Short mmCIF file of N, CA and C in Angstrom, two decimals:
data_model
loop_
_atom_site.label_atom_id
_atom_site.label_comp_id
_atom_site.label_asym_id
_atom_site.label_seq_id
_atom_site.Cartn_x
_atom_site.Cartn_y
_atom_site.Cartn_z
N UNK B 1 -23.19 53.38 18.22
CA UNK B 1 -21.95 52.64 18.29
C UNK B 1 -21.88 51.65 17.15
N UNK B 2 -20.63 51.59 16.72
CA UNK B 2 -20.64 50.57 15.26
C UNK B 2 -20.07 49.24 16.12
N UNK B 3 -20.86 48.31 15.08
CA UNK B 3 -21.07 46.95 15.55
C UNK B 3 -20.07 46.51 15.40
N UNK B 4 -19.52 45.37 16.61
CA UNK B 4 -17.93 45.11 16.83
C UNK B 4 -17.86 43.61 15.56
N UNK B 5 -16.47 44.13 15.32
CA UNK B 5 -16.28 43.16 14.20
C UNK B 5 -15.75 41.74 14.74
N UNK B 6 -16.81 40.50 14.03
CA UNK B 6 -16.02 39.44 14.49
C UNK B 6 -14.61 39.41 13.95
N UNK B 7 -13.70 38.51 15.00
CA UNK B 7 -12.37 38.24 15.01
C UNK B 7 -12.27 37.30 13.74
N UNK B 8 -11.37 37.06 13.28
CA UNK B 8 -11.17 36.39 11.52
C UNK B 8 -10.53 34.87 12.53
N UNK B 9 -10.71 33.76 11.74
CA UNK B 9 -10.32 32.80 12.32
C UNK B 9 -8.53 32.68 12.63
N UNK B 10 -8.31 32.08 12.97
CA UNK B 10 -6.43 31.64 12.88
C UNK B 10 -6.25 31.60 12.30
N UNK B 11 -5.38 32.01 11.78
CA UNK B 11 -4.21 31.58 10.60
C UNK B 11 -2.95 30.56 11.10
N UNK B 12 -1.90 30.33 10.39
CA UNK B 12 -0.65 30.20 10.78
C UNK B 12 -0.39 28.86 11.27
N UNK B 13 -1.11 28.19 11.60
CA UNK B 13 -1.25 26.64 12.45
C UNK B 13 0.10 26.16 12.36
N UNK B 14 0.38 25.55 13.14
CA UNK B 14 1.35 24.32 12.93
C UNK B 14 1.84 24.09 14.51
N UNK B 15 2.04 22.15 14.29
CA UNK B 15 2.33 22.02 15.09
C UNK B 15 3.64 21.14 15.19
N UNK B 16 4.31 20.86 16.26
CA UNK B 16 5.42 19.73 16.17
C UNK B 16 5.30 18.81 17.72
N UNK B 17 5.35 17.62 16.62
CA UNK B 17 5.33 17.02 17.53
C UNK B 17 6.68 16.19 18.44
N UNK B 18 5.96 15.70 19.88
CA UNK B 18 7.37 15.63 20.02
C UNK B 18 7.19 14.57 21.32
N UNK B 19 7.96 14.47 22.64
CA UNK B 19 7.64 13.21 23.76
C UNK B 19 6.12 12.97 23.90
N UNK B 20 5.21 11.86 23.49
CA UNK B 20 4.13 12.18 23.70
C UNK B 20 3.60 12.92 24.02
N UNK B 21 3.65 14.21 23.02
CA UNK B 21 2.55 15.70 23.24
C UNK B 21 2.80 16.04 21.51
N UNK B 22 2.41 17.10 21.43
CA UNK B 22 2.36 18.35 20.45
C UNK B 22 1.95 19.62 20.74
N UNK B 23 3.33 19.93 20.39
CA UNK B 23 3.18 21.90 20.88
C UNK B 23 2.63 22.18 19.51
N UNK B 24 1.09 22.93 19.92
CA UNK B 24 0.67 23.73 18.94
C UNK B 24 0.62 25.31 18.73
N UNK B 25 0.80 26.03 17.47
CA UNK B 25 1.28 27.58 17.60
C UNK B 25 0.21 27.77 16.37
N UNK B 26 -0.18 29.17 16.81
CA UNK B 26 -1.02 29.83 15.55
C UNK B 26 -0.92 31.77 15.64
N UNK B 27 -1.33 31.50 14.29
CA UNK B 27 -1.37 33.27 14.84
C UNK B 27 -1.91 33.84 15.15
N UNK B 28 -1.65 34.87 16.39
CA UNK B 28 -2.76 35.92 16.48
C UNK B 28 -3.43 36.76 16.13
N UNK B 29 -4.94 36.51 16.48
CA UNK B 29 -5.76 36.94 15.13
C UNK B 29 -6.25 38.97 15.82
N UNK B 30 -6.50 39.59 15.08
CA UNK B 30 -6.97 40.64 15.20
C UNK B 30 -8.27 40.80 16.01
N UNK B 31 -8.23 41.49 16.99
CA UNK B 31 -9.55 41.28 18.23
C UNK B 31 -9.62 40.45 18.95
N UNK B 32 -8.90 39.49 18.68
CA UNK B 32 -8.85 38.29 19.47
C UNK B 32 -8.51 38.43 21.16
N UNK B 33 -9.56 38.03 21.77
CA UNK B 33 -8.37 38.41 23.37
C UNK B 33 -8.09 36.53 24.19
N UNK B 34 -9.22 35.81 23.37
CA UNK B 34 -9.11 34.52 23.71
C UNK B 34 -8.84 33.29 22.73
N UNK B 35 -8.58 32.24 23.51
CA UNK B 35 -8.99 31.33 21.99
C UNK B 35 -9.35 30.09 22.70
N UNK B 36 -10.23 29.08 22.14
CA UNK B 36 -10.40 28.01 22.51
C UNK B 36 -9.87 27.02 20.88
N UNK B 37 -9.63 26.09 21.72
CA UNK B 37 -9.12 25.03 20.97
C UNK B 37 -9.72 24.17 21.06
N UNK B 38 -9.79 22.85 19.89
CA UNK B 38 -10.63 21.36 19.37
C UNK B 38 -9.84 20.84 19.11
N UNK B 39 -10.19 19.25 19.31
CA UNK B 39 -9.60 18.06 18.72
C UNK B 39 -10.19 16.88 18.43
N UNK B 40 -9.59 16.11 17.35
CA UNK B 40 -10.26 14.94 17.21
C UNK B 40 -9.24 14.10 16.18
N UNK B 41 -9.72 13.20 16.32
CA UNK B 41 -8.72 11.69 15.38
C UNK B 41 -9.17 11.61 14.41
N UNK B 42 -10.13 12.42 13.61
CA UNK B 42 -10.68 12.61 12.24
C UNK B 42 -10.42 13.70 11.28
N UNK B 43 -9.98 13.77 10.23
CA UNK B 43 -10.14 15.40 9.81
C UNK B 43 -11.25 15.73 9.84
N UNK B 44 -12.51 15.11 9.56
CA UNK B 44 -13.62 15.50 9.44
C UNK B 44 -14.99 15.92 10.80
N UNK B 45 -13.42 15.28 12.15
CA UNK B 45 -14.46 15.58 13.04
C UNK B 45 -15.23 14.14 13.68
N UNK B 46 -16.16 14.41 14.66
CA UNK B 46 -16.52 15.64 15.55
C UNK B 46 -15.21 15.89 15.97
N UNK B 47 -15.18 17.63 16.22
CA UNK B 47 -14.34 18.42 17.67
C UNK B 47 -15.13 18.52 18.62
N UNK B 48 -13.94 18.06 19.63
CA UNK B 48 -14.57 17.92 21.16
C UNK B 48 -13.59 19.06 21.66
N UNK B 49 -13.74 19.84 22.61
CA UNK B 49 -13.38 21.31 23.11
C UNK B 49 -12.23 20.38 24.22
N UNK B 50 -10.82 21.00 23.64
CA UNK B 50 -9.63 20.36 24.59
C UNK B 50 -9.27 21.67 25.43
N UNK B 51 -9.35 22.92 25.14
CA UNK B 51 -9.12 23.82 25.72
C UNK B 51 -9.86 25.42 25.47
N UNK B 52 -10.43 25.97 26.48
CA UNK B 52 -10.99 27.05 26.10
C UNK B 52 -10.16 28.20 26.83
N UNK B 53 -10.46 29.55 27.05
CA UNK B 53 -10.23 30.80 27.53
C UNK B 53 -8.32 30.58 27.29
N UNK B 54 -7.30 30.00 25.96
CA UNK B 54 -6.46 30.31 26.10
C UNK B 54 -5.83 31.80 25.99
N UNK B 55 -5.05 32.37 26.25
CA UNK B 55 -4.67 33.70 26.43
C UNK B 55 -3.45 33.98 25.40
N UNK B 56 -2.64 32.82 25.26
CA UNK B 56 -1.25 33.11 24.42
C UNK B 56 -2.27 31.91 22.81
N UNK B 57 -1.38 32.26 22.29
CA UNK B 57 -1.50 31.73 20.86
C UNK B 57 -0.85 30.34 20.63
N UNK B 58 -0.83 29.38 22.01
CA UNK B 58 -0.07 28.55 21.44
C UNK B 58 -0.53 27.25 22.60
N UNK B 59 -0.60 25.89 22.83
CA UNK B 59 -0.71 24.61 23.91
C UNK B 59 0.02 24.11 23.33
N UNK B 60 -0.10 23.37 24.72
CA UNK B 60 0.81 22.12 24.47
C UNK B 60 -0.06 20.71 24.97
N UNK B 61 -0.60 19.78 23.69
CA UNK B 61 -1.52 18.93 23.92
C UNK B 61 -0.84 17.43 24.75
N UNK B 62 -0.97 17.36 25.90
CA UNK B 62 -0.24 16.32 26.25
C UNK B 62 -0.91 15.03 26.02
N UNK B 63 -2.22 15.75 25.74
CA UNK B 63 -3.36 14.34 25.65
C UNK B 63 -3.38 13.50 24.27
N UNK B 64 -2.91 14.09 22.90
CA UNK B 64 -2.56 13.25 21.94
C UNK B 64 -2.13 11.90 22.14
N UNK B 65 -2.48 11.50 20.88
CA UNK B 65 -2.58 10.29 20.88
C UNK B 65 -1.28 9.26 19.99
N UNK B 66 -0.35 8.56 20.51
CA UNK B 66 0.66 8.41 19.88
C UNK B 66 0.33 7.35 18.41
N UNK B 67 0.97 7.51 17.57
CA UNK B 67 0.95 6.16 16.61
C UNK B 67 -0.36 6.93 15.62
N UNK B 68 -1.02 8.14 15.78
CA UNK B 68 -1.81 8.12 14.54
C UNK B 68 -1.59 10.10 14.85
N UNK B 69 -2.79 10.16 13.73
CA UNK B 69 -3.02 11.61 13.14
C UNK B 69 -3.75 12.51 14.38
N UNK B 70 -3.17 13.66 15.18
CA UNK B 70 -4.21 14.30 16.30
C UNK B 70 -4.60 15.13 15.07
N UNK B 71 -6.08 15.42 14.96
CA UNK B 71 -6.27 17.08 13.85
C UNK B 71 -6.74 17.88 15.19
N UNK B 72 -6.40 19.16 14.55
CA UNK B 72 -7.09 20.56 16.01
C UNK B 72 -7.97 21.47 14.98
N UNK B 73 -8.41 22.11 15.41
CA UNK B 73 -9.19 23.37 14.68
C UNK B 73 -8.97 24.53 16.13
N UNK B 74 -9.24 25.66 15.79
CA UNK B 74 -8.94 26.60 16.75
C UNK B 74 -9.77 28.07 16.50
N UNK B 75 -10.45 28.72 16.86
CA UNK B 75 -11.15 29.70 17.70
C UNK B 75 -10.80 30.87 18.24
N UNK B 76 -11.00 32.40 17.54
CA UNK B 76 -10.83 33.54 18.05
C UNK B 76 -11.79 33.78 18.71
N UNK B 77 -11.44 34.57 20.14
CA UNK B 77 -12.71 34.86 21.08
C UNK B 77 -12.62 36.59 21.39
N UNK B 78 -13.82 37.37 20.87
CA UNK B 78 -13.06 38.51 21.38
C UNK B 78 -13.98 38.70 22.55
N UNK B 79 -14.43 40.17 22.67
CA UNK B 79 -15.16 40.64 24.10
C UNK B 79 -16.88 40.36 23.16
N UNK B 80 -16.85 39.98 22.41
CA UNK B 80 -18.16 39.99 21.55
C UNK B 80 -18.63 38.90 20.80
N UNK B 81 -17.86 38.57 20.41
CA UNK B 81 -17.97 37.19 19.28
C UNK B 81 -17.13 36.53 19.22
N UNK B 82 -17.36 35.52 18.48
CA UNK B 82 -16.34 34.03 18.28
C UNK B 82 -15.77 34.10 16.85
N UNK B 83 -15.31 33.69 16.26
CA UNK B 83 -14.62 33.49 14.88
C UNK B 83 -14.92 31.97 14.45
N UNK B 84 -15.48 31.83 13.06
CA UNK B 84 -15.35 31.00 12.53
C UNK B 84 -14.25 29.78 13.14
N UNK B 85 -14.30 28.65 13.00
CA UNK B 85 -13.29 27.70 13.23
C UNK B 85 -12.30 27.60 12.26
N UNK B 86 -10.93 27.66 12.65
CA UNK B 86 -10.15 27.59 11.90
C UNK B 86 -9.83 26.45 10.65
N UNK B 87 -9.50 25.98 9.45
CA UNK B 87 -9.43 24.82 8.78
C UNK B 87 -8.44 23.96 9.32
N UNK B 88 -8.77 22.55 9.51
CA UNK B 88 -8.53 21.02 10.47
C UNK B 88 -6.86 21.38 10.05
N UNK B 89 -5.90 21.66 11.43
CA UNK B 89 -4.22 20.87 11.04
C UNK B 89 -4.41 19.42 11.38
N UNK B 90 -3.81 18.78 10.57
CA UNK B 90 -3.34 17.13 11.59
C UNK B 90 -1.90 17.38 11.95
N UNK B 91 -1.48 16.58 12.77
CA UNK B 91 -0.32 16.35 12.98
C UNK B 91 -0.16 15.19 13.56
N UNK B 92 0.57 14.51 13.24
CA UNK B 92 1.04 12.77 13.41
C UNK B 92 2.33 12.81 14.54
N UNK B 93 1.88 12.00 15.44
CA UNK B 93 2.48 11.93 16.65
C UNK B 93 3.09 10.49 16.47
N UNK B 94 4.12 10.49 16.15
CA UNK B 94 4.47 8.62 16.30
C UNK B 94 4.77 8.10 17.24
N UNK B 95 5.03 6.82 17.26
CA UNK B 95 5.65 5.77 18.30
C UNK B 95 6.95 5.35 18.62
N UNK B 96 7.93 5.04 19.13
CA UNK B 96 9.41 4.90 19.18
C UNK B 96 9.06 3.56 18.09
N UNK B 97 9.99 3.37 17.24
CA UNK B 97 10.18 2.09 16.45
C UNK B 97 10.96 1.32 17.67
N UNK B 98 10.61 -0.37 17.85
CA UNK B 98 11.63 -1.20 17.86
C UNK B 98 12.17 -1.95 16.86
N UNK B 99 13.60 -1.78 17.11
CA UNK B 99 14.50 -2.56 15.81
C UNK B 99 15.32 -4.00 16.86
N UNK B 100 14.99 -4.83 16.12
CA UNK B 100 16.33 -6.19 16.75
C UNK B 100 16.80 -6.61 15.73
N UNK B 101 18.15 -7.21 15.99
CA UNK B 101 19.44 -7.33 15.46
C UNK B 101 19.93 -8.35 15.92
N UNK B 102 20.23 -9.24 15.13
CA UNK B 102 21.34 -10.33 15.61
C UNK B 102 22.93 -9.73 16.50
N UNK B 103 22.99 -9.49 17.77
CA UNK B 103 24.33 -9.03 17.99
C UNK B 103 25.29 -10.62 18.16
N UNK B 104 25.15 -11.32 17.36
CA UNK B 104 26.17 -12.73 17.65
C UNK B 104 26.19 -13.28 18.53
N UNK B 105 26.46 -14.61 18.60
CA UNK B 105 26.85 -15.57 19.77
C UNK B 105 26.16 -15.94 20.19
N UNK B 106 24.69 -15.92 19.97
CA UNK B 106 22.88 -16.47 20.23
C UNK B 106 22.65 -15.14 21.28
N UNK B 107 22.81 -14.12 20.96
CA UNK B 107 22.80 -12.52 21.40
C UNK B 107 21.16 -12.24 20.50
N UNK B 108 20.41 -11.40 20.91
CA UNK B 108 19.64 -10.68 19.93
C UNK B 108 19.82 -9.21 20.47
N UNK B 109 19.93 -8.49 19.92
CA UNK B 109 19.89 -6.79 20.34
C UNK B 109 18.28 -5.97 20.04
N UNK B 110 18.26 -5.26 20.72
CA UNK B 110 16.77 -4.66 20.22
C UNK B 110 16.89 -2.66 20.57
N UNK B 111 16.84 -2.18 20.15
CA UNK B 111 16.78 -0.86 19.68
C UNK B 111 16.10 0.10 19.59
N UNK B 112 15.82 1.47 20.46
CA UNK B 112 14.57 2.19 19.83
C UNK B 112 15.34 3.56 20.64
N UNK B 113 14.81 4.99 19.96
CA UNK B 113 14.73 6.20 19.69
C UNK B 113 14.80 6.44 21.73
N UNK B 114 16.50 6.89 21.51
CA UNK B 114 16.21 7.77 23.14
C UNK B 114 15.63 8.81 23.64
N UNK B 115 14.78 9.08 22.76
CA UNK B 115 13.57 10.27 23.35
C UNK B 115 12.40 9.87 23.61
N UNK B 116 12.09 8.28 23.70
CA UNK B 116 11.38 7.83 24.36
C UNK B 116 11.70 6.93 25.83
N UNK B 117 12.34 7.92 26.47
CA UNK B 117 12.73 8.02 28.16
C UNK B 117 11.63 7.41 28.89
N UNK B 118 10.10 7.43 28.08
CA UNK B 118 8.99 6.94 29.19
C UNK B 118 8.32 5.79 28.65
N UNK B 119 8.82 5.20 27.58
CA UNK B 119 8.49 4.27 27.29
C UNK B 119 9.53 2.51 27.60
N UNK B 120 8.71 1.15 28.45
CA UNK B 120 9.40 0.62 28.48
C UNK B 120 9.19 0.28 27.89
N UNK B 121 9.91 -1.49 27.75
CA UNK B 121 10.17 -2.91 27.20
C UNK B 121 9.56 -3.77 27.60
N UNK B 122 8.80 -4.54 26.99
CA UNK B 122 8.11 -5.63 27.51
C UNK B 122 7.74 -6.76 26.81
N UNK B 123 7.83 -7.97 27.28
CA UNK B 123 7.86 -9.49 26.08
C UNK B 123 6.87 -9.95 26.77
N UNK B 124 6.67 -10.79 25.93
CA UNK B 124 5.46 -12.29 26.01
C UNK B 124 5.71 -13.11 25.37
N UNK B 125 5.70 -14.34 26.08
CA UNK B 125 6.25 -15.78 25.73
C UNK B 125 5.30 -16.81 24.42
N UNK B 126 4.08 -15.95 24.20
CA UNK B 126 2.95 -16.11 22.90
C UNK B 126 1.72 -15.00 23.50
N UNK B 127 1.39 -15.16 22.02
CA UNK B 127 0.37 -14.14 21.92
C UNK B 127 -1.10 -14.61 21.63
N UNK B 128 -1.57 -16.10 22.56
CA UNK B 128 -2.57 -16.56 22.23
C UNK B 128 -3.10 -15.57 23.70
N UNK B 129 -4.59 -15.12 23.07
CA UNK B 129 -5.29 -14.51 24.38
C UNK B 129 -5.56 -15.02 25.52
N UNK B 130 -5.60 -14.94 26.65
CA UNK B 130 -5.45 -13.81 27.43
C UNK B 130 -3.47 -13.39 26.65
N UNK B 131 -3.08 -12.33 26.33
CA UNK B 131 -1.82 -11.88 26.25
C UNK B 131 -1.02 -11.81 27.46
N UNK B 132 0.07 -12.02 28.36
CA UNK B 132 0.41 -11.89 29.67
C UNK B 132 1.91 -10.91 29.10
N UNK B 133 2.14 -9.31 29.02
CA UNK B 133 3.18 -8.76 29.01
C UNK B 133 4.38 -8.61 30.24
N UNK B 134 5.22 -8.92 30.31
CA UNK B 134 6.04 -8.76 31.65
C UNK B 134 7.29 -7.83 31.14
N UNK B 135 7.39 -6.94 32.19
CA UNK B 135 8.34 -5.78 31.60
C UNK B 135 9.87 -6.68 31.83
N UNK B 136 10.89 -6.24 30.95
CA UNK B 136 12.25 -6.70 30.42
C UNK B 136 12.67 -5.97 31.67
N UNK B 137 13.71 -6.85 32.23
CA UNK B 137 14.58 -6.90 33.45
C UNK B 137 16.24 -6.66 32.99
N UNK B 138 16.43 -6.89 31.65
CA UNK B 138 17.90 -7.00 31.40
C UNK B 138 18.16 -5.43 31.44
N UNK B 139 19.44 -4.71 31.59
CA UNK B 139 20.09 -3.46 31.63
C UNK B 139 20.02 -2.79 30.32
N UNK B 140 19.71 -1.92 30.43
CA UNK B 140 19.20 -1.01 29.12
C UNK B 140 20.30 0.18 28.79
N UNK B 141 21.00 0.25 27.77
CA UNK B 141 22.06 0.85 27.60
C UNK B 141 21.72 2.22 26.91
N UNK B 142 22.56 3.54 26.63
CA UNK B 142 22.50 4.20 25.60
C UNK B 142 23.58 4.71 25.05
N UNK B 143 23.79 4.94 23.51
CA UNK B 143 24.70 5.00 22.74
C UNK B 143 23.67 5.71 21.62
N UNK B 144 24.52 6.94 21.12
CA UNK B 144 24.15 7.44 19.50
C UNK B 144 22.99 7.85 19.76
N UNK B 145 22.23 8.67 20.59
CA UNK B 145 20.90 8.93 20.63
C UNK B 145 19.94 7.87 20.14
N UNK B 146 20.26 6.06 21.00
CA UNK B 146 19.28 4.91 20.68
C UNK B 146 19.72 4.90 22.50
N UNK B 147 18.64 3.69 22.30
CA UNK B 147 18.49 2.92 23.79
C UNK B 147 18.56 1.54 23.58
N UNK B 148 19.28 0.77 23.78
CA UNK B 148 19.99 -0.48 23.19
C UNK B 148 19.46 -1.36 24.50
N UNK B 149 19.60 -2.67 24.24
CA UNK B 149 19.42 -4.00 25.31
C UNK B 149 19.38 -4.99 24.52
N UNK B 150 20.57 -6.07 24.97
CA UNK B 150 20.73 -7.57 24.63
C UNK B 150 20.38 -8.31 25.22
N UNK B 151 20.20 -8.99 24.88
CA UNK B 151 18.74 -10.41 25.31
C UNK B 151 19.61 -11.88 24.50
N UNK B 152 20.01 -12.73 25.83
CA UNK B 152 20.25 -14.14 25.37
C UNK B 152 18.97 -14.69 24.30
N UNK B 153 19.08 -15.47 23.38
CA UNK B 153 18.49 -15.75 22.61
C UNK B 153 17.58 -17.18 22.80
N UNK B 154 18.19 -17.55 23.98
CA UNK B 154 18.36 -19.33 24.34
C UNK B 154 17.12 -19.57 25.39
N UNK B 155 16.65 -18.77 25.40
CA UNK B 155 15.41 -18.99 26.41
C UNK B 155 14.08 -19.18 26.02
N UNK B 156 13.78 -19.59 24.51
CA UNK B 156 12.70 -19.93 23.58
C UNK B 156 11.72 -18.75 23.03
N UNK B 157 10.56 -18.71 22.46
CA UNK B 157 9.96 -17.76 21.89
C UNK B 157 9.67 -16.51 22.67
N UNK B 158 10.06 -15.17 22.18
CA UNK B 158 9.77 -14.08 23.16
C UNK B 158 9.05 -12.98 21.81
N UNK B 159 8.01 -12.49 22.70
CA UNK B 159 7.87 -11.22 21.52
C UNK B 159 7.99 -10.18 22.25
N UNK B 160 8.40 -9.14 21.65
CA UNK B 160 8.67 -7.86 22.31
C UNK B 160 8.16 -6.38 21.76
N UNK B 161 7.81 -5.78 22.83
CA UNK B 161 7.17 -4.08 22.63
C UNK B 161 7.27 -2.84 23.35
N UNK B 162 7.35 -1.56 23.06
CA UNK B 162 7.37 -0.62 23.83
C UNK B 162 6.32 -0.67 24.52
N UNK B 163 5.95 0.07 25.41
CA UNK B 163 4.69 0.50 25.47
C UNK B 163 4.94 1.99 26.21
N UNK B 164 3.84 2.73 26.55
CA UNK B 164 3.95 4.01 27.50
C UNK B 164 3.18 3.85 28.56
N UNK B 165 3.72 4.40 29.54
CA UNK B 165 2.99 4.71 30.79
C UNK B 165 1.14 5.23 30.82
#
């Protein structure tokens, strides 16, 4: 019997990112009947094993990490052998920006990306440590694919941030 050929690594990578995750897609490799997948916050590594025995050519990493670079590497598995690791994708997962705005009249407005549905609002009155965040109570509007909220201005120093669940 002739000796079974290892599977060639992935090709094709790419990912997009998108509500705190990244759908990742690659191609399917020849012999391949499995694949395991890696990740890490380095290009250079270590990969730590986020998913093994996948069946389709493609996850969806919910575990990324928002505000920096996820890299993956990825893994043909056939009935015999493994494949080389594929070469590091990154893909950069960002954060909703907040924007504030003078809306007039001792108004401040503050602003951020309505596809972050799971991220709230939250101020602190200073930022000497211990930090104490308390989530924003005022009514949160949407307009233009943003998520808008005005905030009286008259109530002394406030700082403000998204955060996620």
């Amino acid at each position: 019997w002739p000796a079974a050929a290892r599977p060639p690594a992935p090709a094709g990578r790419s990912g997009v990112p998108g509500k705190r995750a990244i759908a990742l897609s690659w191609s399917a490799g020849s012999g391949a009947v499995t694949y395991t997948l890696f990740s890490s916050p380095n290009f250079t590594g270590p990969f730590t094993v986020l998913a093994t025995n996948l069946a389709a050519s493609s996850y969806f990493d919910t575990q990324a990490v928002s505000g920096q670079t996820n890299y993956y590497e990825v893994m043909a598995v056939s009935g015999c052998d493994t494949s080389t690791a594929s070469a590091p994708i990154g893909i950069y997962l960002p954060r909703p920006v907040l924007n504030a705005g003078n809306a007039g009249a001792g108004m401040l407005s503050l602003n951020w990306p309505a596809w972050a549905t799971d991220w709230g609002l939250y101020f602190a009155t200073n930022l000497n440590p211990p930090v104490v965040w308390y989530p924003a109570t005022n009514d949160i509007g949407s307009n233009g694919g943003q998520f808008f909220v005005t905030i009286p201005a008259g109530f002394g120093t406030r700082f403000f941030r998204l955060a996620a669940p």
